[in-house]
Amino acid sequence: MPDASIDLALYSAALNVTAPPALIRPLLDHLVEGQFSIDDIMRRCAENGVRLKAHLRKGERTRKELRAAFDLQSVERRHLDILDMLIASLEAKAARDAREFEGLLDDLKARVSALSGSASADEALKLEEIYRTIQAQVRVEVGELSDVAIFLRSLRERCGDNRGEKAHLADSESLKSLLRSLSPPKPPSVS
């Protein structure tokens, strides 16, 4: 019978970490289109910061659940296949998002520079703060995708293809042979 806890942990991971909340992209789209109010954007950045922290906490919980499930249950080939799919999905999304955000940030930087030239000194500082905040939030959002992919790769590596297949040794000679094969070779003696 399949181990439901691994299946549930993988399902939870697929829901929680492969589709982060749409925080930064909608904001950048509005800014690039020129829908710009400094106070509204600062408020939105603060809200996004709170939501991004919640997303990071959810990701950490998901990693702990996955680690526990894979440590405590028998891992089957299909679990490793699902990990491979999640890793590929996360890495592709991180690469795609990084490219898209880079262009959007360049557009935003140009808009901030243009607006700063005609703004008061206080407004120019706020505009620069908005840009730095959004840039940091982009790094966190894309970084989380990469961090989860790295975690899943290490989990996949740790589990290996043979972890779920328990070796049954018929006798003590088989055990000794297995242990010898796992032991590092003895260094040559120096005489």
PDB file of C-alpha atoms in Angstrom:
ATOM      1  CA  MET A   1       0.000   0.000   0.000  1.00  0.00           C
ATOM      2  CA  PRO A   2       1.404   3.437  -0.899  1.00  0.00           C
ATOM      3  CA  ASP A   3       2.549   5.752   1.866  1.00  0.00           C
ATOM      4  CA  ALA A   4      -0.039   8.507   1.928  1.00  0.00           C
ATOM      5  CA  SER A   5       2.119  10.903   3.913  1.00  0.00           C
ATOM      6  CA  ILE A   6       4.682  11.200   1.103  1.00  0.00           C
ATOM      7  CA  ASP A   7       1.911  11.604  -1.448  1.00  0.00           C
ATOM      8  CA  LEU A   8       0.245  14.296   0.668  1.00  0.00           C
ATOM      9  CA  ALA A   9       3.530  16.098   1.265  1.00  0.00           C
ATOM     10  CA  LEU A  10       4.302  16.065  -2.476  1.00  0.00           C
ATOM     11  CA  TYR A  11       0.797  17.305  -3.296  1.00  0.00           C
ATOM     12  CA  SER A  12       1.152  20.086  -0.729  1.00  0.00           C
ATOM     13  CA  ALA A  13       4.554  21.020  -2.162  1.00  0.00           C
ATOM     14  CA  ALA A  14       3.164  21.164  -5.676  1.00  0.00           C
ATOM     15  CA  LEU A  15       0.428  23.536  -4.520  1.00  0.00           C
ATOM     16  CA  ASN A  16       2.493  25.664  -2.166  1.00  0.00           C
ATOM     17  CA  VAL A  17       5.885  26.112  -3.757  1.00  0.00           C
ATOM     18  CA  THR A  18       5.451  25.837  -7.501  1.00  0.00           C
ATOM     19  CA  ALA A  19       2.872  28.612  -7.703  1.00  0.00           C
ATOM     20  CA  PRO A  20       3.874  31.539  -5.490  1.00  0.00           C
ATOM     21  CA  PRO A  21       1.251  34.216  -4.941  1.00  0.00           C
ATOM     22  CA  ALA A  22       1.101  36.800  -7.705  1.00  0.00           C
ATOM     23  CA  LEU A  23       2.683  39.672  -5.827  1.00  0.00           C
ATOM     24  CA  ILE A  24       5.355  41.426  -7.771  1.00  0.00           C
ATOM     25  CA  ARG A  25       4.319  40.886 -11.396  1.00  0.00           C
ATOM     26  CA  PRO A  26       0.924  42.664 -11.176  1.00  0.00           C
ATOM     27  CA  LEU A  27       2.531  45.580  -9.361  1.00  0.00           C
ATOM     28  CA  LEU A  28       5.291  45.889 -11.947  1.00  0.00           C
ATOM     29  CA  ASP A  29       2.795  45.704 -14.793  1.00  0.00           C
ATOM     30  CA  HIS A  30       0.801  48.617 -13.308  1.00  0.00           C
ATOM     31  CA  LEU A  31       3.929  50.661 -12.713  1.00  0.00           C
ATOM     32  CA  VAL A  32       5.279  50.151 -16.215  1.00  0.00           C
ATOM     33  CA  GLU A  33       1.880  51.074 -17.672  1.00  0.00           C
ATOM     34  CA  GLY A  34       2.090  54.369 -15.810  1.00  0.00           C
ATOM     35  CA  GLN A  35      -0.576  53.737 -13.176  1.00  0.00           C
ATOM     36  CA  PHE A  36       1.504  55.426 -10.548  1.00  0.00           C
ATOM     37  CA  SER A  37       0.682  56.960  -7.174  1.00  0.00           C
ATOM     38  CA  ILE A  38       3.614  57.023  -4.797  1.00  0.00           C
ATOM     39  CA  ASP A  39       1.537  56.500  -1.655  1.00  0.00           C
ATOM     40  CA  ASP A  40      -0.505  53.691  -3.226  1.00  0.00           C
ATOM     41  CA  ILE A  41       2.618  51.948  -4.500  1.00  0.00           C
ATOM     42  CA  MET A  42       4.356  52.236  -1.110  1.00  0.00           C
ATOM     43  CA  ARG A  43       1.274  50.744   0.561  1.00  0.00           C
ATOM     44  CA  ARG A  44       1.177  47.941  -2.010  1.00  0.00           C
ATOM     45  CA  CYS A  45       4.895  47.224  -1.492  1.00  0.00           C
ATOM     46  CA  ALA A  46       4.302  46.915   2.257  1.00  0.00           C
ATOM     47  CA  GLU A  47       1.357  44.541   1.681  1.00  0.00           C
ATOM     48  CA  ASN A  48       3.442  42.499  -0.738  1.00  0.00           C
ATOM     49  CA  GLY A  49       6.204  42.275   1.860  1.00  0.00           C
ATOM     50  CA  VAL A  50       3.785  40.782   4.391  1.00  0.00           C
ATOM     51  CA  ARG A  51       2.373  38.328   1.834  1.00  0.00           C
ATOM     52  CA  LEU A  52       5.862  37.390   0.669  1.00  0.00           C
ATOM     53  CA  LYS A  53       6.936  36.602   4.248  1.00  0.00           C
ATOM     54  CA  ALA A  54       3.836  34.415   4.662  1.00  0.00           C
ATOM     55  CA  HIS A  55       4.741  32.624   1.427  1.00  0.00           C
ATOM     56  CA  LEU A  56       8.292  32.017   2.721  1.00  0.00           C
ATOM     57  CA  ARG A  57       6.917  30.591   5.981  1.00  0.00           C
ATOM     58  CA  LYS A  58       4.593  28.314   4.027  1.00  0.00           C
ATOM     59  CA  GLY A  59       7.551  27.165   1.937  1.00  0.00           C
ATOM     60  CA  GLU A  60       9.570  26.373   5.046  1.00  0.00           C
ATOM     61  CA  ARG A  61       6.669  24.374   6.512  1.00  0.00           C
ATOM     62  CA  THR A  62       6.319  22.507   3.241  1.00  0.00           C
ATOM     63  CA  ARG A  63      10.040  21.634   3.237  1.00  0.00           C
ATOM     64  CA  LYS A  64       9.799  20.350   6.815  1.00  0.00           C
ATOM     65  CA  GLU A  65       6.772  18.207   5.923  1.00  0.00           C
ATOM     66  CA  LEU A  66       8.543  16.786   2.876  1.00  0.00           C
ATOM     67  CA  ARG A  67      11.702  16.046   4.856  1.00  0.00           C
ATOM     68  CA  ALA A  68       9.734  14.280   7.583  1.00  0.00           C
ATOM     69  CA  ALA A  69       7.633  12.278   5.126  1.00  0.00           C
ATOM     70  CA  PHE A  70      10.655  11.122   3.139  1.00  0.00           C
ATOM     71  CA  ASP A  71      12.597  10.295   6.327  1.00  0.00           C
ATOM     72  CA  LEU A  72       9.808   8.269   7.901  1.00  0.00           C
ATOM     73  CA  GLN A  73       8.223   6.456   4.967  1.00  0.00           C
ATOM     74  CA  SER A  74       9.312   4.080   2.249  1.00  0.00           C
ATOM     75  CA  VAL A  75      10.162   6.005  -0.870  1.00  0.00           C
ATOM     76  CA  GLU A  76       8.881   4.554  -4.111  1.00  0.00           C
ATOM     77  CA  ARG A  77      10.077   5.190  -7.650  1.00  0.00           C
ATOM     78  CA  ARG A  78       6.991   7.310  -8.401  1.00  0.00           C
ATOM     79  CA  HIS A  79       7.867   9.626  -5.487  1.00  0.00           C
ATOM     80  CA  LEU A  80      11.285  10.241  -7.012  1.00  0.00           C
ATOM     81  CA  ASP A  81       9.675  10.838 -10.407  1.00  0.00           C
ATOM     82  CA  ILE A  82       7.361  13.444  -8.852  1.00  0.00           C
ATOM     83  CA  LEU A  83      10.367  15.114  -7.213  1.00  0.00           C
ATOM     84  CA  ASP A  84      12.066  15.242 -10.614  1.00  0.00           C
ATOM     85  CA  MET A  85       8.991  16.903 -12.143  1.00  0.00           C
ATOM     86  CA  LEU A  86       8.738  19.429  -9.303  1.00  0.00           C
ATOM     87  CA  ILE A  87      12.432  20.283  -9.621  1.00  0.00           C
ATOM     88  CA  ALA A  88      12.143  20.800 -13.376  1.00  0.00           C
ATOM     89  CA  SER A  89       9.013  22.923 -12.934  1.00  0.00           C
ATOM     90  CA  LEU A  90      10.581  25.124 -10.242  1.00  0.00           C
ATOM     91  CA  GLU A  91      13.823  25.638 -12.141  1.00  0.00           C
ATOM     92  CA  ALA A  92      11.962  26.524 -15.353  1.00  0.00           C
ATOM     93  CA  LYS A  93       9.697  28.965 -13.489  1.00  0.00           C
ATOM     94  CA  ALA A  94      12.642  30.586 -11.689  1.00  0.00           C
ATOM     95  CA  ALA A  95      14.504  31.084 -14.985  1.00  0.00           C
ATOM     96  CA  ARG A  96      11.394  32.411 -16.746  1.00  0.00           C
ATOM     97  CA  ASP A  97      10.507  34.763 -13.876  1.00  0.00           C
ATOM     98  CA  ALA A  98      14.081  36.048 -13.604  1.00  0.00           C
ATOM     99  CA  ARG A  99      14.086  36.978 -17.316  1.00  0.00           C
ATOM    100  CA  GLU A 100      10.654  38.621 -17.159  1.00  0.00           C
ATOM    101  CA  PHE A 101      11.377  40.511 -13.957  1.00  0.00           C
ATOM    102  CA  GLU A 102      14.717  41.735 -15.283  1.00  0.00           C
ATOM    103  CA  GLY A 103      12.978  43.447 -18.199  1.00  0.00           C
ATOM    104  CA  LEU A 104      10.217  44.845 -16.015  1.00  0.00           C
ATOM    105  CA  LEU A 105      12.734  46.165 -13.480  1.00  0.00           C
ATOM    106  CA  ASP A 106      14.707  47.842 -16.270  1.00  0.00           C
ATOM    107  CA  ASP A 107      11.492  49.522 -17.463  1.00  0.00           C
ATOM    108  CA  LEU A 108      10.645  50.572 -13.906  1.00  0.00           C
ATOM    109  CA  LYS A 109      14.152  51.949 -13.346  1.00  0.00           C
ATOM    110  CA  ALA A 110      13.832  54.068 -16.496  1.00  0.00           C
ATOM    111  CA  ARG A 111      10.409  55.343 -15.396  1.00  0.00           C
ATOM    112  CA  VAL A 112      11.707  56.143 -11.874  1.00  0.00           C
ATOM    113  CA  SER A 113      14.662  58.025 -13.367  1.00  0.00           C
ATOM    114  CA  ALA A 114      12.386  60.031 -15.658  1.00  0.00           C
ATOM    115  CA  LEU A 115       9.930  60.849 -12.879  1.00  0.00           C
ATOM    116  CA  SER A 116      12.698  61.695 -10.384  1.00  0.00           C
ATOM    117  CA  GLY A 117      13.936  64.460 -12.685  1.00  0.00           C
ATOM    118  CA  SER A 118      10.677  66.371 -12.371  1.00  0.00           C
ATOM    119  CA  ALA A 119       9.823  65.391  -8.771  1.00  0.00           C
ATOM    120  CA  SER A 120      10.689  67.085  -5.509  1.00  0.00           C
ATOM    121  CA  ALA A 121      13.682  65.756  -3.585  1.00  0.00           C
ATOM    122  CA  ASP A 122      11.352  63.963  -1.144  1.00  0.00           C
ATOM    123  CA  GLU A 123       9.371  62.338  -3.951  1.00  0.00           C
ATOM    124  CA  ALA A 124      12.585  61.328  -5.735  1.00  0.00           C
ATOM    125  CA  LEU A 125      13.779  59.579  -2.557  1.00  0.00           C
ATOM    126  CA  LYS A 126      10.432  57.786  -2.249  1.00  0.00           C
ATOM    127  CA  LEU A 127      10.628  56.694  -5.888  1.00  0.00           C
ATOM    128  CA  GLU A 128      14.110  55.275  -5.356  1.00  0.00           C
ATOM    129  CA  GLU A 129      12.926  53.524  -2.184  1.00  0.00           C
ATOM    130  CA  ILE A 130      10.038  51.987  -4.145  1.00  0.00           C
ATOM    131  CA  TYR A 131      12.435  50.728  -6.806  1.00  0.00           C
ATOM    132  CA  ARG A 132      14.842  49.204  -4.240  1.00  0.00           C
ATOM    133  CA  THR A 133      11.952  47.583  -2.352  1.00  0.00           C
ATOM    134  CA  ILE A 134      10.464  46.040  -5.490  1.00  0.00           C
ATOM    135  CA  GLN A 135      13.901  44.898  -6.648  1.00  0.00           C
ATOM    136  CA  ALA A 136      14.475  43.172  -3.281  1.00  0.00           C
ATOM    137  CA  GLN A 137      11.033  41.555  -3.384  1.00  0.00           C
ATOM    138  CA  VAL A 138      11.746  40.218  -6.881  1.00  0.00           C
ATOM    139  CA  ARG A 139      15.004  38.691  -5.626  1.00  0.00           C
ATOM    140  CA  VAL A 140      13.203  37.055  -2.713  1.00  0.00           C
ATOM    141  CA  GLU A 141      10.387  35.685  -4.882  1.00  0.00           C
ATOM    142  CA  VAL A 142      12.730  34.196  -7.514  1.00  0.00           C
ATOM    143  CA  GLY A 143      15.207  33.147  -4.829  1.00  0.00           C
ATOM    144  CA  GLU A 144      12.550  31.135  -3.029  1.00  0.00           C
ATOM    145  CA  LEU A 145      11.826  29.167  -6.209  1.00  0.00           C
ATOM    146  CA  SER A 146      15.540  28.416  -6.580  1.00  0.00           C
ATOM    147  CA  ASP A 147      15.956  27.561  -2.893  1.00  0.00           C
ATOM    148  CA  VAL A 148      13.088  25.070  -3.000  1.00  0.00           C
ATOM    149  CA  ALA A 149      14.499  23.487  -6.170  1.00  0.00           C
ATOM    150  CA  ILE A 150      17.871  23.080  -4.442  1.00  0.00           C
ATOM    151  CA  PHE A 151      16.164  21.582  -1.388  1.00  0.00           C
ATOM    152  CA  LEU A 152      14.244  19.123  -3.573  1.00  0.00           C
ATOM    153  CA  ARG A 153      17.444  18.188  -5.413  1.00  0.00           C
ATOM    154  CA  SER A 154      19.172  17.417  -2.113  1.00  0.00           C
ATOM    155  CA  LEU A 155      16.142  15.432  -0.937  1.00  0.00           C
ATOM    156  CA  ARG A 156      16.120  13.528  -4.225  1.00  0.00           C
ATOM    157  CA  GLU A 157      19.839  12.819  -3.947  1.00  0.00           C
ATOM    158  CA  ARG A 158      19.525  11.692  -0.341  1.00  0.00           C
ATOM    159  CA  CYS A 159      16.718   9.295  -1.157  1.00  0.00           C
ATOM    160  CA  GLY A 160      18.381   7.874  -4.237  1.00  0.00           C
ATOM    161  CA  ASP A 161      16.835   5.301  -6.495  1.00  0.00           C
ATOM    162  CA  ASN A 162      17.329   2.376  -4.123  1.00  0.00           C
ATOM    163  CA  ARG A 163      16.123   3.780  -0.812  1.00  0.00           C
ATOM    164  CA  GLY A 164      12.639   2.301  -1.068  1.00  0.00           C
ATOM    165  CA  GLU A 165      13.909  -1.145  -1.974  1.00  0.00           C
ATOM    166  CA  LYS A 166      15.042  -2.737   1.272  1.00  0.00           C
ATOM    167  CA  ALA A 167      17.770  -5.326   0.846  1.00  0.00           C
ATOM    168  CA  HIS A 168      17.050  -8.587   2.618  1.00  0.00           C
ATOM    169  CA  LEU A 169      20.201 -10.475   3.541  1.00  0.00           C
ATOM    170  CA  ALA A 170      19.889 -14.238   3.747  1.00  0.00           C
ATOM    171  CA  ASP A 171      22.772 -14.892   6.121  1.00  0.00           C
ATOM    172  CA  SER A 172      25.631 -13.349   8.064  1.00  0.00           C
ATOM    173  CA  GLU A 173      28.103 -13.889   5.187  1.00  0.00           C
ATOM    174  CA  SER A 174      25.906 -11.728   2.954  1.00  0.00           C
ATOM    175  CA  LEU A 175      25.897  -9.041   5.639  1.00  0.00           C
ATOM    176  CA  LYS A 176      29.698  -9.173   5.998  1.00  0.00           C
ATOM    177  CA  SER A 177      30.098  -8.963   2.236  1.00  0.00           C
ATOM    178  CA  LEU A 178      27.789  -5.944   2.068  1.00  0.00           C
ATOM    179  CA  LEU A 179      29.624  -4.189   4.904  1.00  0.00           C
ATOM    180  CA  ARG A 180      33.024  -4.829   3.267  1.00  0.00           C
ATOM    181  CA  SER A 181      31.758  -3.338   0.019  1.00  0.00           C
ATOM    182  CA  LEU A 182      30.616  -0.206   1.867  1.00  0.00           C
ATOM    183  CA  SER A 183      33.834   0.219   3.869  1.00  0.00           C
ATOM    184  CA  PRO A 184      36.541   2.463   2.452  1.00  0.00           C
ATOM    185  CA  PRO A 185      39.614   0.581   1.290  1.00  0.00           C
ATOM    186  CA  LYS A 186      42.399   0.307   3.818  1.00  0.00           C
ATOM    187  CA  PRO A 187      45.400   2.516   3.085  1.00  0.00           C
ATOM    188  CA  PRO A 188      48.558   0.688   2.085  1.00  0.00           C
ATOM    189  CA  SER A 189      50.895   0.102   4.978  1.00  0.00           C
ATOM    190  CA  VAL A 190      54.146   1.931   5.061  1.00  0.00           C
ATOM    191  CA  SER A 191      57.101  -0.245   6.017  1.00  0.00           C
TER     192      SER A 191
END
